[in-house]
Amino acid sequence: MQYMLLIYGEESAWAKLTPDQLSAEMGAYMAYSEALAKAGALVAGDELQPVATAKTVSVSNGKQTVVDGPFAETKETLGGYYLITVDSLDDALAWAAKCPGARYGRIEVRPVVMR
Amino acid sequence: MKYAVIVYETADDFAAREDERSKTYWDGHGAYFGALQAAGIFTGGAGLKAPHTATTVRLRGGARQVVDGPYADIKEQLGGFYLIDVENLDAAMAWAEKCPGAATGAIEVRPLVEMNQS
Amino acid sequence: MPRRALWAYRGAPRRYALSAAAAAERVARESYGRLLAQLAARTRDVAAAEDALADAFAAALSAWPRGQVPDNPEAWLFAAAKRKLIDAARRKRTATQSEHQILLGIEELEAEMTAHDAPDRRLGLMFACAHPAIEDAVRTPLMLQVVLGFSAERIAAAFLVEPAAMGQRLVRAKKKIRDAGIGFDVPEPAEWRARLAAVLDAIYAAYGAGWSDPLGADPERRGLAEEAVWLARVLVGQVRDEPEALGLLALLLHLEARRPARRDADGRFVPLDEQDVGLWLREMLLEAETILRAASAAQRPGRFQLEAAIQSAHATRAWRGEADWDAIVLLYGALSELTGSPVARLNAAAAIARRDGPEAGLAAAEDLAANFGVLLDYQPYWALRADLCARLGRAEAARAAYDEAIIRESDAAVIAFLKVRRNSV
């Protein structure tokens, strides 16, 4: 089964990291990606740029509106994702718990539509 | 540049996936996907199952905390996303406006962090 | 009489008399649960497996109590469900599968699932029902439905919920298992303790749903005490060496053993220390003791073992004329350390009152309430306070406390009891 690991966290936390801490975080993510790849579970993964770079489109009454900024102004925002292939939810949860983002943010685990 | 075209759907949108509107729903996304591929800009993405299938995980103090449900109880939930590689933001926006989810929900467009790594 | 020993624990023979019809129903439900677990484990689609087995199960429930239970109940059920299973397989047929292959596949399934050494997948099923991704409130109902085959109506009645609402929650939960891919796997070692605790909590909650109607007077509201004990036995059968699972079963058996004494002939509430020990089920108490001893041998104490030990110390009254209050004080102390529960501490205060006198008990209770304000909403706190004040001759304080207890109680028999006590102060 394929699952998406959606990494939610507070962007401001990144700004507070020292260069060393930042580099350690990046290292942790790289190690995590490698572990996933080695286990044959990694399908894809990406980091998103900060929400300040976002634009949101919606259509109401036939009119399209474009707003600067993310869809929702929430404390924790979507920072990235991993798409993995594993046998069951428990396997996906185990990987989610190992994701560096789980330590300070939240990882939402959702199965992918396979059609 | 690589962008994520992130689709937020209402509860009704999720319902449309399964009820008498389901053919329209899935045909719509199928057509969009086909268009992205034909334009040579599709690089990835996935449709997510409805929010009731979500589980949220945190690691605190070395202990795993698992909770039923998506990360936040908001009205519109993440339904899926498309990854595209286009010239610039305007091009990405043009594609976002064509995405089926735009009419009922909302589409957020955000660039990916591109790293020069193996 | 059916050939299987239904209450087997480490090979001990059945002790409690069941009518032939009731025993046959047990066999049907056990076999149903086994078959369902095996079928659903493959696809994670519990609802589809239920559909396939529904008619066969209904036939078994109707026929077996009236006649002979078959030698191989699972084989009987599978054979009765075969047509539906074949139809379902046909619907899911791939382009390359022939009719012959489908039938062969079903035959293989039949041989696998009905063999005498077929694996029992109910443990994985129970873990799935109590998975953290499954909403808390539906775990117990789900377990009762998929492991024991009880209807949504029966379960709804016990939990005082509308049947339609209960039905919907169960549908959603089964969808979650299928759509989110919750497997029927036994948890990895790092997660074992927490996941097992969730299963134990769900079974204990089933027992709790049966607590308020001890006479089982209303067949619709009979509660689920027997079913909870049953689930605990199924679990112990799967994880024989798990001390907390053994602890839970011992606890439930202790509580069940005293059921006949909890209401008098007129349906009035009888508090524990006034119960007629002659009405306690001795065999069940002895079984509880055996199980608790087996649990303690593992030297891995836990919440349910402590709770069982406390009930055991109460049961001592049957043999020695007096509960072991020293032990009860110590055990509640240990329990409150383990769980941080103010309720456990309150029970310790009640035991202190029995061991050291009402003044010591009242002081302990008041000290507790000062530190745990939540107890002021808890009926047993006020009932204890009232009883101790009465014993100390503080009539007005006692009556006031009884009033506080009464407004926080919903069980009619308990309210009646508290009123009698209040009026006799």
XYZ file of C-alpha atoms in Angstrom:
658
model
C 0.000 0.000 0.000
C 1.156 3.527 -0.610
C 1.033 6.108 2.137
C 1.811 9.802 2.242
C 3.693 11.072 5.264
C 2.717 14.739 5.508
C 5.142 16.701 7.634
C 3.519 19.525 9.595
C 5.621 21.849 11.680
C 6.156 25.405 12.813
C 8.170 27.312 10.233
C 9.372 29.790 12.832
C 11.233 26.947 14.540
C 13.569 26.664 11.571
C 14.471 30.337 11.737
C 15.617 29.874 15.340
C 18.172 27.175 14.522
C 21.882 27.907 14.501
C 23.795 26.954 11.336
C 25.101 23.853 13.097
C 21.632 22.798 14.201
C 20.270 23.424 10.727
C 22.949 21.288 9.188
C 22.224 18.553 11.713
C 18.515 18.639 10.773
C 19.319 18.391 7.095
C 21.636 15.503 7.876
C 18.877 13.773 9.798
C 16.497 14.100 6.863
C 19.067 12.784 4.445
C 19.760 9.809 6.674
C 16.020 9.189 6.930
C 15.575 9.314 3.164
C 18.448 6.900 2.760
C 16.965 4.512 5.292
C 13.658 4.573 3.445
C 15.390 3.981 0.139
C 17.453 1.146 1.539
C 14.334 -0.542 2.900
C 12.764 -0.281 -0.537
C 9.990 1.876 0.879
C 10.797 5.266 -0.627
C 8.754 6.325 -3.648
C 9.214 10.096 -3.490
C 9.831 12.957 -1.107
C 10.067 16.719 -1.281
C 10.452 19.734 0.910
C 8.173 22.683 0.282
C 9.337 26.258 0.435
C 7.931 28.409 3.235
C 4.279 29.459 3.113
C 5.298 33.023 2.293
C 5.966 31.756 -1.230
C 2.489 30.319 -1.590
C -0.471 31.526 -3.569
C -3.966 30.147 -3.268
C -6.588 29.911 -5.992
C -10.253 29.429 -5.392
C -13.335 29.932 -7.452
C -16.567 31.323 -6.055
C -19.607 32.438 -8.026
C -17.722 31.619 -11.187
C -15.099 34.162 -10.306
C -11.583 33.125 -9.595
C -9.680 34.676 -6.748
C -5.992 34.462 -6.097
C -4.713 35.141 -2.638
C -1.135 35.585 -1.528
C -0.282 33.017 1.064
C -1.226 29.478 1.966
C -4.713 28.049 2.006
C -4.944 28.102 5.792
C -3.136 30.295 8.281
C -2.350 27.648 10.829
C 0.422 27.472 13.377
C 1.743 24.276 11.907
C 2.107 24.251 8.149
C 2.900 21.593 5.594
C 6.649 21.556 5.162
C 7.156 18.494 3.037
C 6.091 14.956 2.392
C 7.301 11.438 1.783
C 5.481 8.975 -0.424
C 6.232 5.451 0.748
C 5.186 1.942 -0.101
C 4.719 -0.526 2.787
C 2.499 -3.447 3.808
C 0.249 -1.923 6.416
C -0.597 1.156 8.394
C 1.571 0.007 11.271
C 4.621 -0.045 8.998
C 3.768 3.468 7.795
C 3.324 4.641 11.398
C 6.685 3.168 12.354
C 8.367 5.138 9.549
C 6.440 8.265 10.496
C 7.709 8.007 14.057
C 11.265 7.887 12.738
C 10.858 10.963 10.556
C 12.846 13.900 11.980
C 9.722 16.066 11.761
C 7.920 13.871 14.293
C 10.082 15.167 17.112
C 8.816 18.728 17.034
C 5.894 18.661 14.622
C 3.294 16.187 13.512
C 3.256 13.635 10.752
C -0.084 12.859 9.202
C -0.166 9.428 7.630
C -2.703 8.953 4.878
C -3.177 6.173 2.372
C -2.940 7.079 -1.279
C -5.706 6.538 -3.800
C -4.639 3.825 -6.187
C -6.792 3.675 -9.278
C 10.871 25.347 -11.403
C 9.080 22.684 -9.467
C 5.785 23.460 -7.806
C 3.309 21.574 -5.685
C -0.307 22.119 -6.730
C -2.010 21.271 -3.443
C -5.709 20.448 -3.563
C -7.907 21.210 -0.556
C -11.321 19.642 -0.625
C -14.530 20.142 1.297
C -16.446 17.315 2.907
C -18.824 17.459 -0.039
C -15.909 17.093 -2.459
C -14.828 13.950 -0.637
C -18.381 12.656 -0.753
C -18.498 13.266 -4.497
C -15.695 10.745 -4.883
C -18.039 7.979 -3.873
C -21.609 8.968 -4.662
C -23.486 9.416 -7.968
C -21.033 12.166 -8.921
C -18.028 9.866 -8.688
C -17.588 9.346 -12.402
C -17.528 13.098 -12.979
C -15.115 13.548 -10.120
C -12.583 10.951 -11.175
C -12.924 11.731 -14.876
C -12.159 15.357 -14.050
C -8.940 14.532 -12.272
C -8.041 11.940 -14.875
C -8.398 14.542 -17.611
C -6.305 17.049 -15.654
C -3.592 14.489 -15.061
C -3.655 13.658 -18.776
C -3.296 17.331 -19.654
C -0.289 17.736 -17.326
C 1.363 14.725 -18.881
C 0.618 15.868 -22.426
C 2.221 19.208 -21.609
C 5.271 17.307 -20.341
C 5.213 19.033 -16.950
C 3.977 16.289 -14.593
C 6.676 15.118 -12.176
C 4.735 13.398 -9.438
C 2.029 13.664 -6.831
C -0.716 11.538 -5.420
C -4.373 11.576 -4.525
C -4.998 10.969 -0.860
C -7.848 8.944 0.547
C -10.427 10.843 2.542
C -9.487 12.360 5.931
C -11.215 9.603 7.913
C -8.362 7.339 6.838
C -5.758 9.623 8.370
C -3.646 8.894 11.425
C -1.336 11.421 13.054
C 1.988 10.609 14.709
C 4.218 12.576 17.044
C 7.405 11.600 18.788
C 7.782 13.217 22.200
C 10.378 12.237 24.734
C 11.196 9.214 22.619
C 7.646 7.915 22.873
C 5.322 7.486 19.934
C 1.952 9.233 20.180
C -0.580 8.027 17.663
C -3.976 9.651 17.222
C -6.860 8.812 14.938
C -7.582 11.533 12.390
C -5.801 14.196 10.321
C -3.380 16.703 11.832
C -6.010 19.403 12.252
C -9.743 19.452 12.433
C -10.342 21.979 9.686
C -13.247 22.271 7.302
C -11.291 21.747 4.127
C -8.778 18.963 4.116
C -5.876 17.966 1.956
C -7.171 15.837 -0.903
C -3.972 15.344 -2.851
C -1.405 17.184 -4.895
C 0.197 17.371 -8.292
C 3.881 18.142 -8.796
C 4.688 20.116 -11.907
C 7.800 21.570 -13.470
C 7.088 24.861 -15.226
C 8.725 28.182 -16.150
C 7.568 30.312 -13.271
C 4.841 30.970 -10.708
C 2.443 32.460 -13.230
C 2.623 29.307 -15.289
C 1.978 27.256 -12.163
C -1.009 29.443 -11.278
C -2.460 28.988 -14.743
C -2.381 25.239 -14.243
C -3.762 25.517 -10.720
C -6.811 27.363 -11.990
C -7.579 24.456 -14.307
C -7.443 21.863 -11.541
C -10.871 20.329 -10.806
C -10.607 21.073 -7.101
C -10.418 24.839 -7.713
C -14.140 25.182 -8.343
C -15.329 23.847 -5.010
C -12.319 23.845 -2.730
C -9.037 25.661 -2.958
C -5.693 25.070 -4.590
C -2.489 26.194 -2.951
C 0.584 26.549 -5.121
C 3.968 26.351 -3.493
C 7.436 25.926 -4.908
C 9.543 22.963 -3.865
C 12.929 23.299 -2.252
C 15.309 22.205 -4.961
C 18.520 20.811 -3.658
C 21.560 19.893 -5.655
C 21.949 16.504 -4.159
C 22.094 12.955 -5.360
C -23.259 -31.538 24.600
C -20.632 -30.047 22.306
C -17.292 -31.830 22.175
C -15.190 -28.763 22.712
C -14.181 -27.523 26.158
C -15.356 -23.960 26.012
C -13.945 -22.633 29.229
C -10.615 -24.371 28.911
C -7.832 -22.619 30.680
C -4.511 -24.449 30.439
C -6.550 -27.550 29.820
C -8.718 -27.224 32.923
C -12.171 -28.726 32.386
C -15.318 -26.666 32.090
C -16.717 -25.758 35.434
C -19.708 -23.551 34.921
C -22.945 -25.074 33.809
C -24.341 -23.767 30.579
C -27.481 -25.039 28.966
C -26.893 -27.069 25.840
C -28.406 -24.294 23.750
C -26.190 -21.627 25.300
C -23.141 -23.825 24.878
C -23.997 -24.382 21.230
C -24.347 -20.650 20.700
C -20.871 -20.231 22.165
C -19.399 -22.682 19.715
C -21.102 -20.884 16.848
C -19.758 -17.495 17.911
C -16.232 -18.793 18.513
C -16.114 -20.468 15.131
C -17.574 -17.408 13.453
C -14.930 -15.199 15.030
C -12.146 -17.544 13.963
C -13.363 -17.729 10.399
C -14.020 -14.010 10.162
C -10.554 -13.218 11.430
C -8.979 -15.505 8.851
C -11.050 -14.143 5.967
C -10.665 -10.496 6.911
C -6.937 -10.801 7.593
C -6.310 -11.275 3.891
C -8.151 -8.247 2.606
C -8.524 -6.103 5.748
C -12.136 -5.859 4.650
C -14.050 -6.863 7.756
C -17.425 -5.789 6.395
C -17.018 -7.916 3.271
C -16.054 -10.942 5.369
C -19.089 -10.340 7.590
C -21.311 -10.210 4.514
C -19.913 -13.470 3.209
C -20.459 -15.249 6.533
C -23.707 -13.595 7.633
C -26.207 -16.149 6.323
C -24.104 -19.110 7.376
C -23.696 -17.665 10.865
C -27.405 -16.967 11.200
C -28.137 -20.540 10.143
C -25.703 -21.890 12.720
C -27.176 -19.748 15.503
C -30.591 -21.034 14.632
C -29.830 -24.719 14.022
C -27.042 -25.716 16.409
C -28.783 -24.906 19.696
C -31.655 -27.083 18.555
C -29.566 -30.057 17.532
C -26.052 -31.346 17.349
C -23.131 -28.980 17.100
C -21.009 -30.239 14.177
C -17.639 -31.852 14.860
C -15.862 -29.254 12.762
C -17.902 -26.076 13.214
C -15.638 -23.960 10.997
C -15.995 -26.449 8.152
C -19.775 -26.334 8.525
C -19.787 -22.528 8.442
C -17.429 -22.354 5.500
C -19.498 -24.850 3.530
C -22.637 -22.848 4.254
C -20.891 -19.639 3.163
C -19.247 -21.150 0.103
C -21.742 -19.935 -2.477
C -21.383 -16.348 -1.256
C -17.595 -16.618 -1.151
C -17.519 -17.900 -4.711
C -19.804 -15.093 -5.863
C -17.585 -12.518 -4.174
C -14.506 -14.042 -5.788
C -16.224 -13.944 -9.177
C -16.991 -10.263 -8.766
C -13.341 -9.543 -8.087
C -12.128 -11.824 -10.829
C -9.231 -10.595 -12.915
C -9.098 -10.888 -16.690
C -6.837 -13.912 -16.614
C -8.665 -15.925 -13.976
C -10.853 -18.768 -15.155
C -13.935 -20.051 -13.362
C -11.961 -23.184 -12.600
C -9.199 -21.192 -10.932
C -11.691 -19.327 -8.807
C -13.272 -22.551 -7.566
C -9.863 -24.044 -6.910
C -8.906 -20.983 -4.938
C -11.981 -21.321 -2.745
C -11.267 -25.021 -2.190
C -7.741 -24.191 -1.064
C -9.083 -21.507 1.233
C -11.498 -24.025 2.698
C -8.805 -26.575 3.374
C -6.592 -23.953 4.977
C -9.220 -22.347 7.158
C -10.928 -25.472 8.414
C -7.892 -27.613 9.169
C -7.564 -28.596 12.812
C -4.332 -26.656 13.122
C -5.587 -23.585 11.285
C -4.064 -20.435 12.795
C -6.224 -18.377 15.114
C -6.077 -14.829 13.800
C -8.378 -13.373 16.431
C -5.488 -11.837 18.340
C -4.495 -9.716 15.352
C -8.149 -8.848 14.898
C -8.389 -7.671 18.514
C -5.274 -5.538 18.106
C -6.796 -4.035 14.964
C -10.012 -3.196 16.824
C -8.022 -1.384 19.529
C -5.578 0.266 17.124
C -4.731 3.893 17.982
C -6.089 4.889 14.574
C -9.505 3.616 15.626
C -11.611 6.086 17.571
C -11.663 5.245 21.293
C -15.406 4.966 21.779
C -15.905 2.400 19.038
C -13.135 -0.048 20.010
C -15.196 -2.043 22.493
C -18.291 -2.269 20.249
C -16.099 -3.269 17.318
C -14.436 -6.043 19.258
C -17.768 -7.394 20.442
C -19.115 -7.416 16.913
C -16.221 -8.894 15.004
C -14.781 -11.320 17.557
C -18.032 -12.598 19.054
C -20.512 -11.754 16.311
C -22.936 -9.675 18.351
C -25.332 -7.409 16.513
C -25.138 -3.615 16.546
C -28.565 -3.579 18.237
C -27.428 -5.752 21.123
C -24.294 -3.706 21.621
C -26.154 -0.392 21.292
C -28.621 -1.439 23.994
C -25.829 -2.205 26.429
C -24.155 1.158 25.825
C -27.447 3.061 25.878
C -26.893 4.350 22.353
C -29.332 4.456 19.447
C -28.881 1.303 17.317
C -28.649 3.316 14.104
C -25.910 5.515 15.552
C -23.990 2.480 16.793
C -24.378 0.825 13.401
C -22.935 3.884 11.670
C -19.916 4.066 13.964
C -19.192 0.413 13.378
C -19.416 0.894 9.607
C -16.998 3.821 9.797
C -14.544 1.910 11.940
C -14.471 -1.043 9.565
C -13.978 1.349 6.649
C -11.034 2.872 8.458
C -9.448 -0.556 8.909
C -9.825 -1.276 5.226
C -9.047 2.138 3.780
C -6.174 3.066 6.070
C -4.691 -0.411 5.789
C -4.768 -1.410 9.450
C -3.239 -4.858 9.433
C -4.056 -7.781 11.691
C -0.479 -7.992 12.787
C 0.711 -8.445 16.299
C 2.491 -5.190 17.285
C 6.256 -4.920 17.268
C 7.947 -5.282 20.692
C 8.405 -1.528 21.193
C 4.656 -0.986 20.844
C 3.445 -4.199 22.477
C 2.780 -2.931 25.971
C 0.821 0.139 24.924
C -1.171 -1.691 22.270
C -2.002 -4.571 24.626
C -3.132 -2.036 27.214
C -5.571 -0.631 24.657
C -7.004 -4.112 24.052
C -7.330 -4.715 27.789
C -9.004 -1.340 28.301
C -11.501 -2.125 25.546
C -12.416 -5.475 27.122
C -12.671 -3.909 30.568
C -14.988 -1.271 29.117
C -17.232 -4.058 27.845
C -17.465 -5.353 31.402
C -18.239 -1.873 32.659
C -21.165 -1.684 30.254
C -22.643 -4.651 32.071
C -22.084 -3.312 35.537
C -25.148 -1.221 36.136
C -27.654 -3.995 35.567
C -26.315 -6.847 37.694
C -29.575 -8.751 37.852
C -29.795 -8.730 34.090
C -33.463 -8.089 34.613
C -34.015 -6.313 31.325
C -32.890 -8.678 28.548
C -32.241 -5.737 26.255
C -30.159 -3.972 28.868
C -28.542 -7.084 30.224
C -25.149 -5.588 29.830
C -22.107 -7.324 28.526
C -20.427 -8.849 31.537
C -20.371 -12.417 30.244
C -19.256 -11.256 26.847
C -16.407 -9.281 28.421
C -15.239 -12.318 30.371
C -15.459 -14.268 27.149
C -13.288 -11.753 25.283
C -10.778 -11.865 28.131
C -10.656 -15.658 27.823
C -10.135 -15.439 24.074
C -7.257 -13.043 24.678
C -5.681 -15.213 27.373
C -5.997 -18.164 25.039
C -3.845 -16.253 22.535
C -1.297 -14.697 24.875
C -1.131 -17.223 27.686
C 1.979 -15.769 29.295
C 0.976 -12.133 29.319
C 0.548 -11.286 32.992
C -1.668 -8.245 32.383
C -4.041 -10.290 30.227
C -4.189 -12.894 32.984
C -4.664 -10.071 35.489
C -7.653 -8.741 33.574
C -9.313 -12.149 33.398
C -8.713 -12.722 37.105
C -10.202 -9.294 37.862
C -13.303 -9.925 35.770
C -13.840 -13.355 37.284
C -13.621 -11.886 40.778
C -16.194 -9.274 39.878
C -18.451 -11.801 38.159
C -18.239 -14.213 41.072
C -19.866 -11.637 43.325
C -22.637 -10.679 40.916
C -25.345 -12.818 42.554
C -24.789 -10.967 45.831
C -24.858 -7.396 44.557
C -28.602 -7.009 44.796
C -30.849 -8.543 47.410
C -34.029 -10.510 46.718
C -35.954 -7.245 46.364
C -33.479 -5.752 43.927
C -31.889 -3.441 46.485
C -28.227 -2.494 46.295
C -25.980 -4.410 48.714
C -22.559 -2.887 49.432
C -19.548 -5.173 49.220
C -18.914 -5.688 52.908
C -22.561 -6.592 53.537
C -22.839 -9.122 50.724
C -23.764 -12.676 51.595
C -20.546 -14.577 50.794
C -22.640 -17.703 50.450
C -23.934 -16.232 47.207
C -20.455 -15.697 45.767
C -19.513 -18.246 43.100
C -16.742 -20.212 44.781
C -15.519 -22.057 41.728
C -15.136 -18.792 39.873
C -13.225 -17.255 42.781
C -10.876 -20.237 42.840
C -10.318 -19.970 39.120
C -9.576 -16.259 39.509
C -7.012 -17.094 42.188
C -5.305 -19.691 40.021
C -5.044 -17.247 37.164
C -3.746 -14.450 39.361
C -1.084 -16.764 40.770
C 0.009 -17.625 37.240
C 0.208 -13.900 36.446
C 2.338 -13.058 39.492
C 4.804 -15.785 38.571
C 5.900 -13.622 35.650
C 7.021 -10.884 38.061
C 5.837 -8.098 35.792
C 3.272 -6.230 37.856
C 0.738 -4.011 36.186
C -2.540 -2.226 36.641
C -4.882 -5.166 36.054
C -2.871 -7.545 38.227
C -3.064 -5.003 41.042
C -6.804 -4.559 40.560
C -7.259 -8.338 40.593
C -5.150 -8.660 43.736
C -7.327 -6.045 45.425
C -10.459 -8.007 44.568
C -8.739 -11.122 45.819
C -8.042 -9.387 49.133
C -11.751 -8.525 49.347
C -12.712 -12.107 48.533
C -10.735 -13.272 51.550
C -13.858 -12.494 53.528
C -15.373 -15.687 52.096
C -12.748 -17.791 53.840
C -11.553 -15.740 56.786
C -14.656 -13.730 57.613
C -12.804 -10.467 57.029
C -11.253 -8.793 54.018
C -7.486 -8.324 54.104
C -7.524 -4.560 54.740
C -3.774 -4.275 55.187
C -3.215 -5.758 51.761
C -5.944 -3.567 50.274
C -4.365 -0.392 51.615
C -0.971 -1.403 50.219
C -2.346 -2.494 46.864
C -4.357 0.674 46.306
C -1.235 2.599 47.228
C 0.716 0.707 44.578
C -2.089 1.186 42.059
C -2.249 4.928 42.626
C 1.542 5.139 42.208
C 1.265 3.267 38.956
C -1.693 5.083 37.463
C -1.693 8.404 39.321
C -5.417 7.890 39.683
C -7.111 9.836 42.504
C -9.829 7.177 42.495
C -7.288 4.569 43.544
C -6.179 6.880 46.338
C -9.771 7.334 47.432
C -10.198 3.607 47.656
C -7.022 3.487 49.727
C -8.620 6.006 52.111
C -11.691 3.791 52.414
C -9.477 0.835 53.244
C -7.531 2.917 55.765
C -10.844 3.649 57.456
C -11.531 -0.075 57.764
C -8.067 -0.830 59.038
C -7.352 2.179 61.275
C -10.767 3.578 62.049
C -13.067 6.247 60.610
C -11.070 9.228 61.836
C -7.924 8.147 60.005
C -9.968 7.348 56.907
C -11.771 10.678 56.927
C -8.523 12.576 57.333
C -7.062 10.702 54.369
C -10.150 11.369 52.240
C -10.263 15.071 53.071
C -6.577 15.456 52.379
C -7.135 13.827 49.012
C -10.028 16.082 48.079
C -7.888 19.090 48.902
C -5.260 17.881 46.435
C -7.525 16.413 43.766
C -10.487 18.716 43.265
C -11.888 16.373 40.648
C -12.946 14.021 43.449
C -15.573 16.537 44.511
C -17.517 15.489 41.413
C -17.224 11.825 42.247
C -20.130 10.090 44.012
C -18.006 7.550 45.886
C -16.038 10.353 47.537
C -19.211 11.788 49.034
C -20.562 8.358 49.920
C -17.350 7.552 51.772
C -17.344 10.908 53.515
C -20.958 10.426 54.535
C -20.346 6.954 55.926
C -17.298 8.017 57.924
C -18.983 11.138 59.301
C -21.923 9.009 60.376
C -19.610 6.602 62.173
C -18.000 9.540 63.938
C -21.397 10.795 65.085
C -21.297 13.873 62.850
C -24.896 13.538 61.727
C -25.378 16.818 59.917
C -22.156 16.480 57.950
C -23.119 12.898 57.117
C -26.541 13.870 55.800
C -25.100 16.707 53.735
C -22.541 14.341 52.236
C -25.228 11.756 51.438
C -27.142 14.489 49.603
C -24.057 15.291 47.550
C -23.617 11.609 46.754
C -27.237 11.166 45.732
C -27.252 13.983 43.185
C -24.156 12.489 41.570
C -25.612 8.990 41.210
C -27.727 7.684 38.338
C -28.304 4.040 39.295
C -31.774 3.865 40.904
C -30.888 1.035 43.271
C -27.799 2.850 44.521
C -29.780 6.065 44.997
C -32.380 4.182 47.016
C -29.632 2.707 49.165
C -28.022 6.098 49.779
C -31.381 7.572 50.752
C -32.006 4.817 53.277
C -28.574 5.440 54.737
C -29.154 9.161 54.858
C -32.446 8.757 56.644
C -31.028 6.408 59.243
C -28.207 8.739 60.267
